Amino acid sequence: MSDGRNPGLEGLRYKRGGTMWSWILHRVTGVGMLLFVAMHVIAAFSLQNLGGSTFGKVFNTFYESWLFQCFIYFCVIFHALNGARVIILDTWPKLLQYQREATWLQWLVFIPIYGLTLLVLIQKGLSGG
Amino acid sequence: MLRSRTVPRRGWNIEFVMWVFTRISGAALLIIGAIGMVAALLMGARMQMDLASLMRWSFFPNSSHVVNSNIPDVNLGWISLFWRIMETLIIVFGVSHGFNGLRVVFEDYIKSAVIRKVLRVVILALWIVVMIVALFIVYTS
């Protein structure tokens, strides 16, 4: 860490609680999306403008597989909902006392949306489409 | 040795500006996504696109992005100034939000001030390259 300490895995236990895990997941999902978009742009560019290279096809098969789609939908939906919560709580700091409730509400919205997405993706994946 | 990072002067410094920008661009992307989906449905996506194509179109309203949809000719009815503006906004907000986020994550875990500075320059360069490539795709397709 930039303060000269190296907390290692201890850093994961920082403060604990649901909001800390949201903070970690926000970072992981953000970097995950950036990776996906980078792969997607490189693959599309190489397939469309460079006449179909092999690594473009490899990237394509990778991120079009239904398992990767499950991951990327988790990233997009979680990052969007968590970001909305952070924006709302930062804009009206008085609401910060309901942070715990806001986090639960966020999961209550997340679970049905992501659950439906998963259902569609898994059905499609298992039927070979 | 415990040593805290030097804290910049309070007020409008680059960290604060980027903190504000992250929130504004994040909210903007959510709103752009919602507007894009509603506008596409109003334009006839209800009959011409399946859900996946609708999502792809809302995230990046470019004709090359919905080649598998049932729209007879995307370029004819779907490419307009409105969607050009939407594309440009998504690119500018999305790419900047993403690369700034990558910078924030990097800087939290890297000890050396020199490597932090180098990474800043690398991320700035990547940001410029991706921005040019993406805007090139938007304005030539």
Coordinates of C-alpha atoms in Angstrom, one line a residue:
Chain A
M1 CA 0.0 0.0 0.0
S2 CA 1.1 3.5 -0.6
D3 CA 1.5 4.4 3.1
G4 CA 4.5 2.0 3.3
R5 CA 2.7 -0.9 5.0
N6 CA 1.9 -4.2 3.4
P7 CA -1.3 -5.5 5.0
G8 CA -1.6 -8.5 2.7
L9 CA -4.8 -10.5 3.3
E10 CA -5.3 -8.6 6.6
G11 CA -6.4 -5.7 4.3
L12 CA -9.4 -7.7 3.3
R13 CA -10.7 -7.6 6.8
Y14 CA -10.7 -3.8 6.9
K15 CA -13.8 -2.8 8.8
R16 CA -15.7 -5.9 7.6
G17 CA -19.4 -5.9 7.0
G18 CA -21.6 -5.7 3.9
T19 CA -20.5 -2.3 2.8
M20 CA -16.9 -3.3 2.8
W21 CA -17.6 -6.3 0.5
S22 CA -19.6 -4.0 -1.7
W23 CA -16.5 -1.7 -2.0
I24 CA -14.3 -4.7 -2.9
L25 CA -16.9 -6.1 -5.4
H26 CA -17.2 -2.6 -6.9
R27 CA -13.5 -2.6 -7.7
V28 CA -13.4 -6.2 -9.0
T29 CA -16.5 -5.7 -11.2
G30 CA -15.1 -2.4 -12.5
V31 CA -11.8 -3.9 -13.6
G32 CA -13.8 -6.9 -15.0
M33 CA -15.8 -4.7 -17.2
L34 CA -12.8 -2.8 -18.4
L35 CA -11.1 -6.2 -19.3
F36 CA -14.2 -7.3 -21.2
V37 CA -14.6 -4.0 -23.1
A38 CA -10.8 -4.0 -24.0
M39 CA -11.1 -7.6 -25.3
H40 CA -14.3 -6.8 -27.2
V41 CA -12.8 -3.8 -28.9
I42 CA -9.5 -5.5 -29.8
A43 CA -11.3 -8.6 -31.1
A44 CA -13.9 -6.6 -33.1
F45 CA -11.3 -4.3 -34.5
S46 CA -9.0 -7.3 -35.6
L47 CA -11.9 -9.2 -37.1
Q48 CA -13.5 -6.3 -39.0
N49 CA -10.5 -4.1 -39.9
L50 CA -7.5 -6.5 -40.0
G51 CA -9.2 -9.3 -41.9
G52 CA -9.9 -11.9 -39.1
S53 CA -6.9 -12.7 -37.1
T54 CA -6.6 -15.8 -34.8
F55 CA -6.5 -14.0 -31.5
G56 CA -9.6 -12.0 -32.4
K57 CA -11.4 -15.3 -32.8
V58 CA -10.0 -16.7 -29.6
F59 CA -11.2 -13.6 -27.7
N60 CA -14.5 -13.8 -29.4
T61 CA -15.1 -17.5 -28.4
F62 CA -14.0 -16.7 -24.8
Y63 CA -16.3 -13.7 -24.1
E64 CA -19.2 -15.1 -26.1
S65 CA -19.3 -18.3 -23.9
W66 CA -22.3 -18.4 -21.6
L67 CA -20.1 -18.8 -18.5
F68 CA -18.3 -15.5 -19.3
Q69 CA -21.6 -13.9 -20.0
C70 CA -22.8 -14.9 -16.4
F71 CA -19.7 -13.1 -15.1
I72 CA -20.0 -10.0 -17.1
Y73 CA -23.7 -9.5 -16.4
F74 CA -22.9 -9.8 -12.7
C75 CA -20.3 -7.0 -13.2
V76 CA -22.6 -4.7 -15.1
I77 CA -25.6 -5.1 -12.9
F78 CA -23.8 -5.0 -9.6
H79 CA -21.5 -2.1 -10.6
A80 CA -24.6 -0.1 -11.8
L81 CA -26.7 -0.7 -8.7
N82 CA -23.8 -0.1 -6.3
G83 CA -22.7 3.0 -8.2
A84 CA -26.2 4.3 -7.9
R85 CA -26.3 3.7 -4.2
V86 CA -22.9 5.4 -3.7
I87 CA -24.0 8.5 -5.8
I88 CA -27.2 8.8 -3.8
L89 CA -25.5 8.5 -0.4
D90 CA -22.7 10.9 -1.4
T91 CA -25.1 13.5 -2.7
W92 CA -27.3 13.4 0.4
P93 CA -25.0 12.6 3.3
K94 CA -27.9 12.7 5.7
L95 CA -28.9 9.3 4.3
L96 CA -25.6 7.7 5.3
Q97 CA -27.2 6.6 8.6
Y98 CA -29.3 4.2 6.5
Q99 CA -26.2 2.8 4.7
R100 CA -26.9 -0.7 6.0
E101 CA -30.5 -0.6 4.9
A102 CA -29.4 0.8 1.5
T103 CA -27.0 -2.1 1.0
W104 CA -29.8 -4.6 1.7
L105 CA -32.1 -2.8 -0.6
Q106 CA -29.5 -2.9 -3.3
W107 CA -29.2 -6.7 -2.9
L108 CA -33.0 -7.0 -2.9
V109 CA -33.0 -5.2 -6.3
F110 CA -30.0 -7.1 -7.6
I111 CA -31.1 -10.7 -6.9
P112 CA -34.3 -10.8 -9.0
I113 CA -32.6 -9.0 -11.9
Y114 CA -29.5 -11.1 -11.9
G115 CA -31.5 -14.2 -11.1
L116 CA -33.6 -13.8 -14.2
T117 CA -30.5 -13.1 -16.3
L118 CA -28.8 -16.2 -15.0
L119 CA -31.9 -18.3 -15.7
V120 CA -32.0 -17.2 -19.3
L121 CA -28.2 -17.6 -19.8
I122 CA -28.1 -21.1 -18.2
Q123 CA -31.1 -22.3 -20.1
K124 CA -29.4 -21.1 -23.3
G125 CA -26.0 -22.5 -22.3
L126 CA -27.4 -25.9 -21.4
S127 CA -29.4 -26.1 -24.7
G128 CA -26.2 -25.4 -26.6
G129 CA -27.4 -22.1 -28.0
Chain B
M1 CA 8.2 2.6 8.7
L2 CA 4.8 4.1 8.7
R3 CA 4.4 7.0 6.4
S4 CA 1.2 8.6 5.2
R5 CA 0.7 9.8 1.7
T6 CA 1.0 13.6 1.3
V7 CA -2.5 15.0 1.2
P8 CA -3.1 17.7 -1.4
R9 CA -4.5 21.1 -0.5
R10 CA -8.3 21.0 0.2
G11 CA -10.5 22.3 -2.6
W12 CA -10.4 21.9 -6.3
N13 CA -7.5 19.6 -6.9
I14 CA -7.3 16.8 -9.5
E15 CA -8.4 14.1 -7.1
F16 CA -11.5 16.0 -6.1
V17 CA -12.3 16.9 -9.7
M18 CA -12.0 13.2 -10.7
W19 CA -14.1 12.2 -7.7
V20 CA -16.9 14.5 -8.8
F21 CA -16.4 13.4 -12.5
T22 CA -16.8 9.7 -11.5
R23 CA -20.1 10.4 -9.9
I24 CA -21.4 12.6 -12.7
S25 CA -20.3 10.2 -15.5
G26 CA -21.6 7.2 -13.6
A27 CA -25.1 8.8 -13.2
A28 CA -24.9 10.0 -16.8
L29 CA -24.2 6.4 -18.0
L30 CA -27.2 5.1 -16.1
I31 CA -29.5 7.8 -17.5
I32 CA -28.1 7.4 -21.1
G33 CA -28.7 3.6 -20.8
A34 CA -32.3 4.2 -19.7
I35 CA -33.0 6.8 -22.4
G36 CA -31.4 4.6 -25.1
M37 CA -33.5 1.6 -24.2
V38 CA -36.8 3.6 -24.2
A39 CA -35.9 5.4 -27.4
A40 CA -35.0 2.1 -29.2
L41 CA -38.3 0.6 -28.0
L42 CA -40.2 3.6 -29.3
M43 CA -38.4 3.3 -32.7
G44 CA -39.7 -0.2 -33.1
A45 CA -37.2 -2.4 -31.3
R46 CA -40.2 -4.1 -29.6
M47 CA -40.9 -5.9 -32.9
Q48 CA -37.4 -5.9 -34.5
M49 CA -34.9 -6.8 -31.7
D50 CA -34.7 -9.5 -29.1
L51 CA -33.6 -8.5 -25.6
A52 CA -29.9 -9.2 -26.1
S53 CA -29.8 -7.0 -29.3
L54 CA -31.7 -4.2 -27.4
M55 CA -29.1 -4.3 -24.7
R56 CA -26.2 -4.3 -27.2
W57 CA -27.8 -1.4 -29.1
S58 CA -28.4 0.6 -25.9
F59 CA -24.8 0.1 -24.7
F60 CA -23.4 1.1 -28.1
P61 CA -25.9 2.3 -30.7
N62 CA -23.8 1.4 -33.7
S63 CA -25.0 -0.5 -36.8
S64 CA -22.2 -3.0 -36.5
H65 CA -23.4 -3.9 -33.0
V66 CA -26.8 -5.4 -33.9
V67 CA -25.9 -7.4 -37.1
N68 CA -28.0 -10.3 -35.7
S69 CA -31.2 -8.4 -35.2
N70 CA -34.4 -8.5 -37.4
I71 CA -34.0 -4.9 -38.6
P72 CA -34.0 -4.9 -42.4
D73 CA -31.5 -2.1 -42.7
V74 CA -30.1 -0.5 -39.6
N75 CA -28.3 2.2 -41.5
L76 CA -31.5 3.4 -43.1
G77 CA -33.7 4.0 -40.2
W78 CA -31.6 3.8 -37.1
I79 CA -28.5 5.9 -37.8
S80 CA -29.3 9.5 -37.0
L81 CA -27.8 12.5 -35.2
F82 CA -29.5 11.5 -32.0
W83 CA -27.8 8.1 -31.9
R84 CA -24.5 9.7 -33.0
I85 CA -24.7 12.0 -29.9
M86 CA -25.7 9.0 -27.7
E87 CA -22.7 7.0 -29.0
T88 CA -20.3 9.9 -28.4
L89 CA -21.5 10.5 -24.9
I90 CA -21.3 6.8 -24.0
I91 CA -17.7 6.6 -25.4
V92 CA -16.5 9.8 -23.7
F93 CA -18.1 9.1 -20.3
G94 CA -17.6 5.3 -20.3
V95 CA -13.9 5.3 -21.4
S96 CA -13.0 8.1 -19.0
H97 CA -14.9 6.6 -16.1
G98 CA -13.2 3.2 -16.7
F99 CA -9.7 4.4 -17.1
N100 CA -9.9 6.8 -14.1
G101 CA -11.3 3.9 -12.0
L102 CA -8.3 1.7 -13.1
R103 CA -6.0 4.5 -12.0
V104 CA -7.7 4.8 -8.6
V105 CA -7.4 1.0 -8.1
F106 CA -3.8 0.9 -9.2
E107 CA -2.7 3.8 -7.0
D108 CA -4.2 2.1 -3.9
Y109 CA -2.0 -1.0 -4.2
I110 CA 1.3 0.3 -5.5
K111 CA 3.9 1.4 -3.0
S112 CA 6.4 3.1 -5.2
A113 CA 5.8 6.7 -6.1
V114 CA 7.8 6.3 -9.3
I115 CA 5.8 3.4 -10.5
R116 CA 2.6 5.2 -9.6
K117 CA 3.7 8.1 -11.8
V118 CA 4.7 5.8 -14.7
L119 CA 1.3 4.0 -14.5
R120 CA -0.4 7.4 -14.6
V121 CA 1.3 8.2 -17.9
V122 CA 0.6 4.7 -19.3
I123 CA -3.1 4.9 -18.4
L124 CA -3.3 8.4 -19.8
A125 CA -1.8 7.1 -23.1
L126 CA -4.2 4.1 -23.2
W127 CA -7.1 6.5 -22.5
I128 CA -6.2 8.7 -25.5
V129 CA -5.6 5.7 -27.8
V130 CA -8.9 4.0 -26.9
M131 CA -10.8 7.3 -27.2
I132 CA -9.4 7.9 -30.7
V133 CA -10.1 4.3 -31.9
A134 CA -13.7 4.4 -30.5
L135 CA -14.5 7.8 -31.9
F136 CA -13.0 6.6 -35.3
I137 CA -15.5 3.7 -35.3
V138 CA -18.4 6.0 -34.4
Y139 CA -17.8 8.5 -37.1
T140 CA -16.7 6.2 -39.9
S141 CA -19.3 3.4 -39.7

